[in-house]
Amino acid sequence: MMVTPAEEEVDVEVRREDQDNINKFAGLNARLRELREERNLIKQSLERLDDASTELMMSSGGENVMLLIGESFFDTSEEEATAFCEAEVERMTETLESLDEEEASIVEKQAELKKVLYGRFGKSIQLEDK
Amino acid sequence: RVNRFYCVLPRTCVSALLLPERYDFLSPSTSLQRQILLLELLYHTMASEGLDDASPKRTNVEDMSLLSITDGENERGIPVVKFIEDVDAFANSFSPPATAELLIGAYSELHSKFKTFETSLTQKKNNFKLKVPDIEKSLALVKNLQSKKEAGESAITRYNLADNVYGKAEVDTSVGIVNLWLGANVMLEYTYEEAIDFLALNLDNAKTESKIVNEDLAFVRDQIVTSEVSMTRIFNWDVRKKRAEGGEEQKP
């Protein structure tokens, strides 16, 4: 946090609603960071699933495909494994979409709050990501 | 030495907090240390004008407990930080009027308490982040066994015998029994249906608790931000007050 030079000081009092807006903004920021982390994890999983399905398609097939469920491997047929992969991919894509939606709505809310807070405090407040 | 002001100043229950080392606990977003140094400089310059605040102020602190700066609690007993509408009025509401150091000290103490609480809540949250996928995995496994049983097949599995060593096993799914590890060296036998119900219930509970922890975490973060903003406002109020008083004294 910087110390504003005396000439640029804005003598605005912080009201209850300003404090609430600041708190809201901080909360949204924290949630945004979480969302982005989750998103990265899901993207990584999707990549792995993609690699797995490619491998499946290229493999000779038969009964020697093993699926990791929980912490043990189960012998499965190629079709079962492919079906499993596809179901997982679908599930994750859905989650990814909902995360994207949430992220968009958070960014929107933050933009509005920024307008309000910059309007109230001008240079005395710092709202950007370092 | 300029630092001496702080050791000498409030001989109060919050005096221990005003030693500069304490400010390392504050979040990096509030470089209160720099601001406190600025305050020290101001005091130093004004000391020569006769506004010497270095003399020990025996401020009566029975008025200033942490109760004066909290405003009730939430459902799980976490205190709510009191929002100050008017810093001047608030400071004067104590007898004798509270100094900025006292107020900042009190808020700073509350702030660090919240920070520790935030850390423990974050740990709890991360535990749940691990727990929930674990239960989901077990649930998926039992469901898999269930479907194999319905298909009339047995399951051939490689299970984790030891690190990097897997043993091949054939699971007779017609028996329909699983043993669930309940923790504390206790394992209980369940049929597939019972196990699925049990695990689903566990998953629900874990998700609800995790939601509560998240709510509490958001609440605590709000209190942290409020106390940080309050500390800055008190400090700014004090700087302006001193500047105004110093300005009057400095009239040629």
PDB file of N, CA and C in Angstrom, chain B residues 113-207:
ATOM      1  N   LYS B 113      -5.410 -11.817  15.493  1.00  0.00           N
ATOM      2  CA  LYS B 113      -6.216 -12.967  15.925  1.00  0.00           C
ATOM      3  C   LYS B 113      -6.984 -13.522  14.738  1.00  0.00           C
ATOM      4  N   PHE B 114      -7.552 -12.632  13.952  1.00  0.00           N
ATOM      5  CA  PHE B 114      -8.294 -13.076  12.787  1.00  0.00           C
ATOM      6  C   PHE B 114      -7.396 -13.781  11.792  1.00  0.00           C
ATOM      7  N   LYS B 115      -6.187 -13.257  11.649  1.00  0.00           N
ATOM      8  CA  LYS B 115      -5.264 -13.864  10.694  1.00  0.00           C
ATOM      9  C   LYS B 115      -4.966 -15.307  11.085  1.00  0.00           C
ATOM     10  N   THR B 116      -4.719 -15.532  12.382  1.00  0.00           N
ATOM     11  CA  THR B 116      -4.445 -16.909  12.822  1.00  0.00           C
ATOM     12  C   THR B 116      -5.658 -17.781  12.573  1.00  0.00           C
ATOM     13  N   PHE B 117      -6.834 -17.219  12.852  1.00  0.00           N
ATOM     14  CA  PHE B 117      -8.040 -17.985  12.624  1.00  0.00           C
ATOM     15  C   PHE B 117      -8.193 -18.316  11.142  1.00  0.00           C
ATOM     16  N   GLU B 118      -7.866 -17.333  10.298  1.00  0.00           N
ATOM     17  CA  GLU B 118      -7.964 -17.575   8.867  1.00  0.00           C
ATOM     18  C   GLU B 118      -7.059 -18.730   8.451  1.00  0.00           C
ATOM     19  N   THR B 119      -5.840 -18.758   9.009  1.00  0.00           N
ATOM     20  CA  THR B 119      -4.913 -19.841   8.656  1.00  0.00           C
ATOM     21  C   THR B 119      -5.492 -21.191   9.044  1.00  0.00           C
ATOM     22  N   SER B 120      -6.054 -21.269  10.266  1.00  0.00           N
ATOM     23  CA  SER B 120      -6.559 -22.580  10.684  1.00  0.00           C
ATOM     24  C   SER B 120      -7.766 -22.985   9.853  1.00  0.00           C
ATOM     25  N   LEU B 121      -8.621 -22.010   9.489  1.00  0.00           N
ATOM     26  CA  LEU B 121      -9.763 -22.328   8.638  1.00  0.00           C
ATOM     27  C   LEU B 121      -9.300 -22.781   7.264  1.00  0.00           C
ATOM     28  N   THR B 122      -8.257 -22.127   6.721  1.00  0.00           N
ATOM     29  CA  THR B 122      -7.756 -22.531   5.410  1.00  0.00           C
ATOM     30  C   THR B 122      -7.235 -23.960   5.457  1.00  0.00           C
ATOM     31  N   GLN B 123      -6.559 -24.307   6.564  1.00  0.00           N
ATOM     32  CA  GLN B 123      -6.102 -25.691   6.693  1.00  0.00           C
ATOM     33  C   GLN B 123      -7.270 -26.653   6.689  1.00  0.00           C
ATOM     34  N   LYS B 124      -8.301 -26.323   7.464  1.00  0.00           N
ATOM     35  CA  LYS B 124      -9.499 -27.166   7.510  1.00  0.00           C
ATOM     36  C   LYS B 124     -10.071 -27.330   6.114  1.00  0.00           C
ATOM     37  N   LYS B 125     -10.125 -26.213   5.394  1.00  0.00           N
ATOM     38  CA  LYS B 125     -10.699 -26.252   4.047  1.00  0.00           C
ATOM     39  C   LYS B 125      -9.888 -27.171   3.144  1.00  0.00           C
ATOM     40  N   ASN B 126      -8.564 -27.084   3.249  1.00  0.00           N
ATOM     41  CA  ASN B 126      -7.733 -27.952   2.414  1.00  0.00           C
ATOM     42  C   ASN B 126      -7.911 -29.418   2.780  1.00  0.00           C
ATOM     43  N   ASN B 127      -8.117 -29.675   4.090  1.00  0.00           N
ATOM     44  CA  ASN B 127      -8.397 -31.055   4.490  1.00  0.00           C
ATOM     45  C   ASN B 127      -9.641 -31.580   3.810  1.00  0.00           C
ATOM     46  N   PHE B 128     -10.671 -30.735   3.764  1.00  0.00           N
ATOM     47  CA  PHE B 128     -11.898 -31.159   3.105  1.00  0.00           C
ATOM     48  C   PHE B 128     -11.676 -31.358   1.615  1.00  0.00           C
ATOM     49  N   LYS B 129     -10.829 -30.512   1.048  1.00  0.00           N
ATOM     50  CA  LYS B 129     -10.547 -30.659  -0.376  1.00  0.00           C
ATOM     51  C   LYS B 129      -9.955 -32.020  -0.676  1.00  0.00           C
ATOM     52  N   LEU B 130      -9.216 -32.576   0.276  1.00  0.00           N
ATOM     53  CA  LEU B 130      -8.654 -33.905   0.079  1.00  0.00           C
ATOM     54  C   LEU B 130      -9.682 -34.978   0.407  1.00  0.00           C
ATOM     55  N   LYS B 131     -10.442 -34.730   1.500  1.00  0.00           N
ATOM     56  CA  LYS B 131     -11.389 -35.739   1.978  1.00  0.00           C
ATOM     57  C   LYS B 131     -12.460 -36.046   0.953  1.00  0.00           C
ATOM     58  N   VAL B 132     -13.050 -34.982   0.374  1.00  0.00           N
ATOM     59  CA  VAL B 132     -14.196 -35.184  -0.510  1.00  0.00           C
ATOM     60  C   VAL B 132     -13.854 -36.056  -1.715  1.00  0.00           C
ATOM     61  N   PRO B 133     -12.752 -35.802  -2.446  1.00  0.00           N
ATOM     62  CA  PRO B 133     -12.429 -36.690  -3.563  1.00  0.00           C
ATOM     63  C   PRO B 133     -12.176 -38.119  -3.105  1.00  0.00           C
ATOM     64  N   ASP B 134     -11.602 -38.269  -1.895  1.00  0.00           N
ATOM     65  CA  ASP B 134     -11.355 -39.595  -1.352  1.00  0.00           C
ATOM     66  C   ASP B 134     -12.655 -40.390  -1.226  1.00  0.00           C
ATOM     67  N   ILE B 135     -13.650 -39.740  -0.603  1.00  0.00           N
ATOM     68  CA  ILE B 135     -14.930 -40.426  -0.430  1.00  0.00           C
ATOM     69  C   ILE B 135     -15.558 -40.700  -1.791  1.00  0.00           C
ATOM     70  N   GLU B 136     -15.408 -39.747  -2.708  1.00  0.00           N
ATOM     71  CA  GLU B 136     -15.976 -39.954  -4.038  1.00  0.00           C
ATOM     72  C   GLU B 136     -15.340 -41.155  -4.712  1.00  0.00           C
ATOM     73  N   LYS B 137     -14.005 -41.302  -4.536  1.00  0.00           N
ATOM     74  CA  LYS B 137     -13.328 -42.449  -5.138  1.00  0.00           C
ATOM     75  C   LYS B 137     -13.861 -43.755  -4.597  1.00  0.00           C
ATOM     76  N   SER B 138     -14.000 -43.810  -3.245  1.00  0.00           N
ATOM     77  CA  SER B 138     -14.494 -45.049  -2.629  1.00  0.00           C
ATOM     78  C   SER B 138     -15.895 -45.355  -3.129  1.00  0.00           C
ATOM     79  N   LEU B 139     -16.722 -44.298  -3.208  1.00  0.00           N
ATOM     80  CA  LEU B 139     -18.093 -44.482  -3.677  1.00  0.00           C
ATOM     81  C   LEU B 139     -18.089 -45.041  -5.099  1.00  0.00           C
ATOM     82  N   ALA B 140     -17.245 -44.481  -5.968  1.00  0.00           N
ATOM     83  CA  ALA B 140     -17.172 -44.937  -7.355  1.00  0.00           C
ATOM     84  C   ALA B 140     -16.776 -46.403  -7.409  1.00  0.00           C
ATOM     85  N   LEU B 141     -15.843 -46.774  -6.531  1.00  0.00           N
ATOM     86  CA  LEU B 141     -15.363 -48.144  -6.526  1.00  0.00           C
ATOM     87  C   LEU B 141     -16.468 -49.114  -6.154  1.00  0.00           C
ATOM     88  N   VAL B 142     -17.204 -48.782  -5.078  1.00  0.00           N
ATOM     89  CA  VAL B 142     -18.249 -49.697  -4.630  1.00  0.00           C
ATOM     90  C   VAL B 142     -19.352 -49.772  -5.686  1.00  0.00           C
ATOM     91  N   LYS B 143     -19.631 -48.625  -6.308  1.00  0.00           N
ATOM     92  CA  LYS B 143     -20.653 -48.646  -7.361  1.00  0.00           C
ATOM     93  C   LYS B 143     -20.221 -49.541  -8.506  1.00  0.00           C
ATOM     94  N   ASN B 144     -18.926 -49.481  -8.798  1.00  0.00           N
ATOM     95  CA  ASN B 144     -18.382 -50.324  -9.852  1.00  0.00           C
ATOM     96  C   ASN B 144     -18.573 -51.804  -9.519  1.00  0.00           C
ATOM     97  N   LEU B 145     -18.257 -52.168  -8.268  1.00  0.00           N
ATOM     98  CA  LEU B 145     -18.420 -53.545  -7.835  1.00  0.00           C
ATOM     99  C   LEU B 145     -19.883 -53.955  -7.931  1.00  0.00           C
ATOM    100  N   GLN B 146     -20.741 -53.008  -7.540  1.00  0.00           N
ATOM    101  CA  GLN B 146     -22.177 -53.264  -7.591  1.00  0.00           C
ATOM    102  C   GLN B 146     -22.616 -53.590  -9.015  1.00  0.00           C
ATOM    103  N   SER B 147     -22.153 -52.767  -9.954  1.00  0.00           N
ATOM    104  CA  SER B 147     -22.574 -52.980 -11.341  1.00  0.00           C
ATOM    105  C   SER B 147     -21.993 -54.287 -11.882  1.00  0.00           C
ATOM    106  N   LYS B 148     -20.787 -54.637 -11.414  1.00  0.00           N
ATOM    107  CA  LYS B 148     -20.204 -55.909 -11.852  1.00  0.00           C
ATOM    108  C   LYS B 148     -21.044 -57.061 -11.327  1.00  0.00           C
ATOM    109  N   LYS B 149     -21.512 -56.898 -10.104  1.00  0.00           N
ATOM    110  CA  LYS B 149     -22.326 -57.959  -9.498  1.00  0.00           C
ATOM    111  C   LYS B 149     -23.596 -58.139 -10.296  1.00  0.00           C
ATOM    112  N   GLU B 150     -24.219 -56.999 -10.670  1.00  0.00           N
ATOM    113  CA  GLU B 150     -25.452 -57.079 -11.435  1.00  0.00           C
ATOM    114  C   GLU B 150     -25.214 -57.702 -12.799  1.00  0.00           C
ATOM    115  N   ALA B 151     -24.028 -57.473 -13.331  1.00  0.00           N
ATOM    116  CA  ALA B 151     -23.701 -58.056 -14.631  1.00  0.00           C
ATOM    117  C   ALA B 151     -23.278 -59.505 -14.485  1.00  0.00           C
ATOM    118  N   GLY B 152     -23.138 -59.914 -13.235  1.00  0.00           N
ATOM    119  CA  GLY B 152     -22.765 -61.301 -12.993  1.00  0.00           C
ATOM    120  C   GLY B 152     -21.304 -61.599 -13.252  1.00  0.00           C
ATOM    121  N   GLU B 153     -20.494 -60.546 -13.346  1.00  0.00           N
ATOM    122  CA  GLU B 153     -19.072 -60.778 -13.589  1.00  0.00           C
ATOM    123  C   GLU B 153     -18.308 -60.668 -12.295  1.00  0.00           C
ATOM    124  N   SER B 154     -17.113 -61.238 -12.322  1.00  0.00           N
ATOM    125  CA  SER B 154     -16.229 -60.983 -11.201  1.00  0.00           C
ATOM    126  C   SER B 154     -15.259 -59.896 -11.667  1.00  0.00           C
ATOM    127  N   ALA B 155     -14.680 -59.241 -10.700  1.00  0.00           N
ATOM    128  CA  ALA B 155     -13.768 -58.149 -11.053  1.00  0.00           C
ATOM    129  C   ALA B 155     -12.342 -58.598 -10.847  1.00  0.00           C
ATOM    130  N   ILE B 156     -11.533 -58.406 -11.869  1.00  0.00           N
ATOM    131  CA  ILE B 156     -10.104 -58.701 -11.729  1.00  0.00           C
ATOM    132  C   ILE B 156      -9.406 -57.367 -11.501  1.00  0.00           C
ATOM    133  N   THR B 157      -8.726 -57.296 -10.408  1.00  0.00           N
ATOM    134  CA  THR B 157      -8.141 -56.007 -10.067  1.00  0.00           C
ATOM    135  C   THR B 157      -6.680 -56.139  -9.683  1.00  0.00           C
ATOM    136  N   ARG B 158      -5.981 -55.036  -9.882  1.00  0.00           N
ATOM    137  CA  ARG B 158      -4.622 -54.924  -9.359  1.00  0.00           C
ATOM    138  C   ARG B 158      -4.715 -53.973  -8.185  1.00  0.00           C
ATOM    139  N   TYR B 159      -4.472 -54.463  -7.027  1.00  0.00           N
ATOM    140  CA  TYR B 159      -4.570 -53.585  -5.872  1.00  0.00           C
ATOM    141  C   TYR B 159      -3.193 -53.266  -5.343  1.00  0.00           C
ATOM    142  N   ASN B 160      -3.156 -52.200  -4.619  1.00  0.00           N
ATOM    143  CA  ASN B 160      -1.891 -51.663  -4.133  1.00  0.00           C
ATOM    144  C   ASN B 160      -1.390 -52.501  -2.964  1.00  0.00           C
ATOM    145  N   LEU B 161      -0.423 -53.366  -3.232  1.00  0.00           N
ATOM    146  CA  LEU B 161       0.121 -54.218  -2.179  1.00  0.00           C
ATOM    147  C   LEU B 161       1.091 -53.425  -1.322  1.00  0.00           C
ATOM    148  N   ALA B 162       1.970 -52.752  -1.990  1.00  0.00           N
ATOM    149  CA  ALA B 162       2.928 -51.876  -1.318  1.00  0.00           C
ATOM    150  C   ALA B 162       3.283 -50.811  -2.328  1.00  0.00           C
ATOM    151  N   ASP B 163       4.157 -49.915  -1.958  1.00  0.00           N
ATOM    152  CA  ASP B 163       4.549 -48.862  -2.878  1.00  0.00           C
ATOM    153  C   ASP B 163       5.035 -49.427  -4.197  1.00  0.00           C
ATOM    154  N   ASN B 164       4.397 -49.006  -5.277  1.00  0.00           N
ATOM    155  CA  ASN B 164       4.798 -49.441  -6.616  1.00  0.00           C
ATOM    156  C   ASN B 164       4.678 -50.935  -6.856  1.00  0.00           C
ATOM    157  N   VAL B 165       4.061 -51.673  -5.943  1.00  0.00           N
ATOM    158  CA  VAL B 165       3.853 -53.096  -6.157  1.00  0.00           C
ATOM    159  C   VAL B 165       2.367 -53.365  -6.093  1.00  0.00           C
ATOM    160  N   TYR B 166       1.853 -53.954  -7.146  1.00  0.00           N
ATOM    161  CA  TYR B 166       0.430 -54.254  -7.166  1.00  0.00           C
ATOM    162  C   TYR B 166       0.224 -55.750  -7.199  1.00  0.00           C
ATOM    163  N   GLY B 167      -0.806 -56.213  -6.503  1.00  0.00           N
ATOM    164  CA  GLY B 167      -1.103 -57.647  -6.516  1.00  0.00           C
ATOM    165  C   GLY B 167      -2.365 -57.879  -7.319  1.00  0.00           C
ATOM    166  N   LYS B 168      -2.364 -59.002  -8.072  1.00  0.00           N
ATOM    167  CA  LYS B 168      -3.541 -59.300  -8.877  1.00  0.00           C
ATOM    168  C   LYS B 168      -4.525 -60.060  -8.016  1.00  0.00           C
ATOM    169  N   ALA B 169      -5.795 -59.680  -8.124  1.00  0.00           N
ATOM    170  CA  ALA B 169      -6.805 -60.365  -7.326  1.00  0.00           C
ATOM    171  C   ALA B 169      -8.072 -60.484  -8.118  1.00  0.00           C
ATOM    172  N   GLU B 170      -8.813 -61.548  -7.827  1.00  0.00           N
ATOM    173  CA  GLU B 170     -10.119 -61.690  -8.445  1.00  0.00           C
ATOM    174  C   GLU B 170     -11.160 -61.499  -7.363  1.00  0.00           C
ATOM    175  N   VAL B 171     -12.022 -60.524  -7.567  1.00  0.00           N
ATOM    176  CA  VAL B 171     -13.029 -60.230  -6.566  1.00  0.00           C
ATOM    177  C   VAL B 171     -14.334 -60.908  -6.949  1.00  0.00           C
ATOM    178  N   ASP B 172     -14.819 -61.770  -6.059  1.00  0.00           N
ATOM    179  CA  ASP B 172     -16.079 -62.450  -6.308  1.00  0.00           C
ATOM    180  C   ASP B 172     -17.209 -61.514  -5.924  1.00  0.00           C
ATOM    181  N   THR B 173     -17.784 -60.876  -6.928  1.00  0.00           N
ATOM    182  CA  THR B 173     -18.765 -59.832  -6.611  1.00  0.00           C
ATOM    183  C   THR B 173     -20.090 -60.401  -6.146  1.00  0.00           C
ATOM    184  N   SER B 174     -20.322 -61.700  -6.329  1.00  0.00           N
ATOM    185  CA  SER B 174     -21.610 -62.257  -5.927  1.00  0.00           C
ATOM    186  C   SER B 174     -21.772 -62.227  -4.407  1.00  0.00           C
ATOM    187  N   VAL B 175     -20.650 -62.224  -3.704  1.00  0.00           N
ATOM    188  CA  VAL B 175     -20.726 -62.162  -2.240  1.00  0.00           C
ATOM    189  C   VAL B 175     -21.329 -60.833  -1.791  1.00  0.00           C
ATOM    190  N   GLY B 176     -20.972 -59.787  -2.535  1.00  0.00           N
ATOM    191  CA  GLY B 176     -21.598 -58.496  -2.275  1.00  0.00           C
ATOM    192  C   GLY B 176     -21.206 -57.824  -0.978  1.00  0.00           C
ATOM    193  N   ILE B 177     -20.024 -58.129  -0.489  1.00  0.00           N
ATOM    194  CA  ILE B 177     -19.606 -57.534   0.779  1.00  0.00           C
ATOM    195  C   ILE B 177     -18.356 -56.695   0.554  1.00  0.00           C
ATOM    196  N   VAL B 178     -18.349 -55.513   1.161  1.00  0.00           N
ATOM    197  CA  VAL B 178     -17.117 -54.727   1.207  1.00  0.00           C
ATOM    198  C   VAL B 178     -16.818 -54.401   2.659  1.00  0.00           C
ATOM    199  N   ASN B 179     -15.564 -54.159   2.910  1.00  0.00           N
ATOM    200  CA  ASN B 179     -15.177 -53.693   4.225  1.00  0.00           C
ATOM    201  C   ASN B 179     -14.742 -52.242   4.109  1.00  0.00           C
ATOM    202  N   LEU B 180     -15.347 -51.401   4.912  1.00  0.00           N
ATOM    203  CA  LEU B 180     -14.986 -49.998   4.858  1.00  0.00           C
ATOM    204  C   LEU B 180     -14.117 -49.622   6.052  1.00  0.00           C
ATOM    205  N   TRP B 181     -13.059 -48.888   5.731  1.00  0.00           N
ATOM    206  CA  TRP B 181     -12.154 -48.429   6.778  1.00  0.00           C
ATOM    207  C   TRP B 181     -12.740 -47.180   7.415  1.00  0.00           C
ATOM    208  N   LEU B 182     -13.075 -47.275   8.694  1.00  0.00           N
ATOM    209  CA  LEU B 182     -13.700 -46.143   9.356  1.00  0.00           C
ATOM    210  C   LEU B 182     -12.692 -45.263  10.072  1.00  0.00           C
ATOM    211  N   GLY B 183     -11.438 -45.631  10.014  1.00  0.00           N
ATOM    212  CA  GLY B 183     -10.444 -44.848  10.736  1.00  0.00           C
ATOM    213  C   GLY B 183     -10.204 -45.440  12.108  1.00  0.00           C
ATOM    214  N   ALA B 184      -9.155 -45.029  12.757  1.00  0.00           N
ATOM    215  CA  ALA B 184      -8.813 -45.517  14.106  1.00  0.00           C
ATOM    216  C   ALA B 184      -8.737 -47.031  14.135  1.00  0.00           C
ATOM    217  N   ASN B 185      -8.130 -47.602  13.094  1.00  0.00           N
ATOM    218  CA  ASN B 185      -7.940 -49.056  13.034  1.00  0.00           C
ATOM    219  C   ASN B 185      -9.233 -49.834  13.125  1.00  0.00           C
ATOM    220  N   VAL B 186     -10.306 -49.239  12.653  1.00  0.00           N
ATOM    221  CA  VAL B 186     -11.581 -49.942  12.695  1.00  0.00           C
ATOM    222  C   VAL B 186     -12.067 -50.170  11.273  1.00  0.00           C
ATOM    223  N   MET B 187     -12.451 -51.412  10.991  1.00  0.00           N
ATOM    224  CA  MET B 187     -12.972 -51.728   9.669  1.00  0.00           C
ATOM    225  C   MET B 187     -14.289 -52.446   9.843  1.00  0.00           C
ATOM    226  N   LEU B 188     -15.278 -52.069   9.044  1.00  0.00           N
ATOM    227  CA  LEU B 188     -16.599 -52.642   9.232  1.00  0.00           C
ATOM    228  C   LEU B 188     -17.090 -53.255   7.940  1.00  0.00           C
ATOM    229  N   GLU B 189     -17.839 -54.344   8.054  1.00  0.00           N
ATOM    230  CA  GLU B 189     -18.363 -55.030   6.879  1.00  0.00           C
ATOM    231  C   GLU B 189     -19.682 -54.417   6.455  1.00  0.00           C
ATOM    232  N   TYR B 190     -19.825 -54.226   5.146  1.00  0.00           N
ATOM    233  CA  TYR B 190     -21.079 -53.690   4.621  1.00  0.00           C
ATOM    234  C   TYR B 190     -21.452 -54.445   3.365  1.00  0.00           C
ATOM    235  N   THR B 191     -22.770 -54.525   3.086  1.00  0.00           N
ATOM    236  CA  THR B 191     -23.141 -54.989   1.755  1.00  0.00           C
ATOM    237  C   THR B 191     -22.930 -53.824   0.818  1.00  0.00           C
ATOM    238  N   TYR B 192     -22.988 -54.119  -0.501  1.00  0.00           N
ATOM    239  CA  TYR B 192     -22.754 -53.047  -1.473  1.00  0.00           C
ATOM    240  C   TYR B 192     -23.723 -51.893  -1.270  1.00  0.00           C
ATOM    241  N   GLU B 193     -25.026 -52.239  -1.073  1.00  0.00           N
ATOM    242  CA  GLU B 193     -26.017 -51.165  -0.951  1.00  0.00           C
ATOM    243  C   GLU B 193     -25.757 -50.338   0.300  1.00  0.00           C
ATOM    244  N   GLU B 194     -25.526 -51.053   1.413  1.00  0.00           N
ATOM    245  CA  GLU B 194     -25.258 -50.328   2.662  1.00  0.00           C
ATOM    246  C   GLU B 194     -24.054 -49.419   2.506  1.00  0.00           C
ATOM    247  N   ALA B 195     -23.015 -49.968   1.866  1.00  0.00           N
ATOM    248  CA  ALA B 195     -21.790 -49.188   1.713  1.00  0.00           C
ATOM    249  C   ALA B 195     -22.053 -47.945   0.886  1.00  0.00           C
ATOM    250  N   ILE B 196     -22.820 -48.124  -0.202  1.00  0.00           N
ATOM    251  CA  ILE B 196     -23.112 -46.968  -1.053  1.00  0.00           C
ATOM    252  C   ILE B 196     -23.875 -45.915  -0.265  1.00  0.00           C
ATOM    253  N   ASP B 197     -24.888 -46.360   0.523  1.00  0.00           N
ATOM    254  CA  ASP B 197     -25.639 -45.401   1.327  1.00  0.00           C
ATOM    255  C   ASP B 197     -24.731 -44.691   2.308  1.00  0.00           C
ATOM    256  N   PHE B 198     -23.911 -45.490   3.003  1.00  0.00           N
ATOM    257  CA  PHE B 198     -23.031 -44.925   4.024  1.00  0.00           C
ATOM    258  C   PHE B 198     -22.074 -43.895   3.434  1.00  0.00           C
ATOM    259  N   LEU B 199     -21.452 -44.291   2.317  1.00  0.00           N
ATOM    260  CA  LEU B 199     -20.489 -43.370   1.704  1.00  0.00           C
ATOM    261  C   LEU B 199     -21.180 -42.118   1.182  1.00  0.00           C
ATOM    262  N   ALA B 200     -22.391 -42.301   0.625  1.00  0.00           N
ATOM    263  CA  ALA B 200     -23.111 -41.128   0.115  1.00  0.00           C
ATOM    264  C   ALA B 200     -23.411 -40.169   1.260  1.00  0.00           C
ATOM    265  N   LEU B 201     -23.824 -40.731   2.417  1.00  0.00           N
ATOM    266  CA  LEU B 201     -24.095 -39.890   3.587  1.00  0.00           C
ATOM    267  C   LEU B 201     -22.849 -39.148   4.023  1.00  0.00           C
ATOM    268  N   ASN B 202     -21.727 -39.881   4.089  1.00  0.00           N
ATOM    269  CA  ASN B 202     -20.460 -39.242   4.461  1.00  0.00           C
ATOM    270  C   ASN B 202     -20.121 -38.105   3.529  1.00  0.00           C
ATOM    271  N   LEU B 203     -20.304 -38.358   2.239  1.00  0.00           N
ATOM    272  CA  LEU B 203     -19.986 -37.341   1.249  1.00  0.00           C
ATOM    273  C   LEU B 203     -20.828 -36.097   1.475  1.00  0.00           C
ATOM    274  N   ASP B 204     -22.132 -36.309   1.725  1.00  0.00           N
ATOM    275  CA  ASP B 204     -23.025 -35.184   1.990  1.00  0.00           C
ATOM    276  C   ASP B 204     -22.549 -34.371   3.176  1.00  0.00           C
ATOM    277  N   ASN B 205     -22.273 -35.080   4.280  1.00  0.00           N
ATOM    278  CA  ASN B 205     -21.813 -34.387   5.488  1.00  0.00           C
ATOM    279  C   ASN B 205     -20.557 -33.585   5.218  1.00  0.00           C
ATOM    280  N   ALA B 206     -19.599 -34.237   4.531  1.00  0.00           N
ATOM    281  CA  ALA B 206     -18.337 -33.548   4.263  1.00  0.00           C
ATOM    282  C   ALA B 206     -18.585 -32.298   3.437  1.00  0.00           C
ATOM    283  N   LYS B 207     -19.471 -32.411   2.455  1.00  0.00           N
ATOM    284  CA  LYS B 207     -19.736 -31.247   1.604  1.00  0.00           C
ATOM    285  C   LYS B 207     -20.390 -30.125   2.394  1.00  0.00           C
TER     286      LYS B 207
END
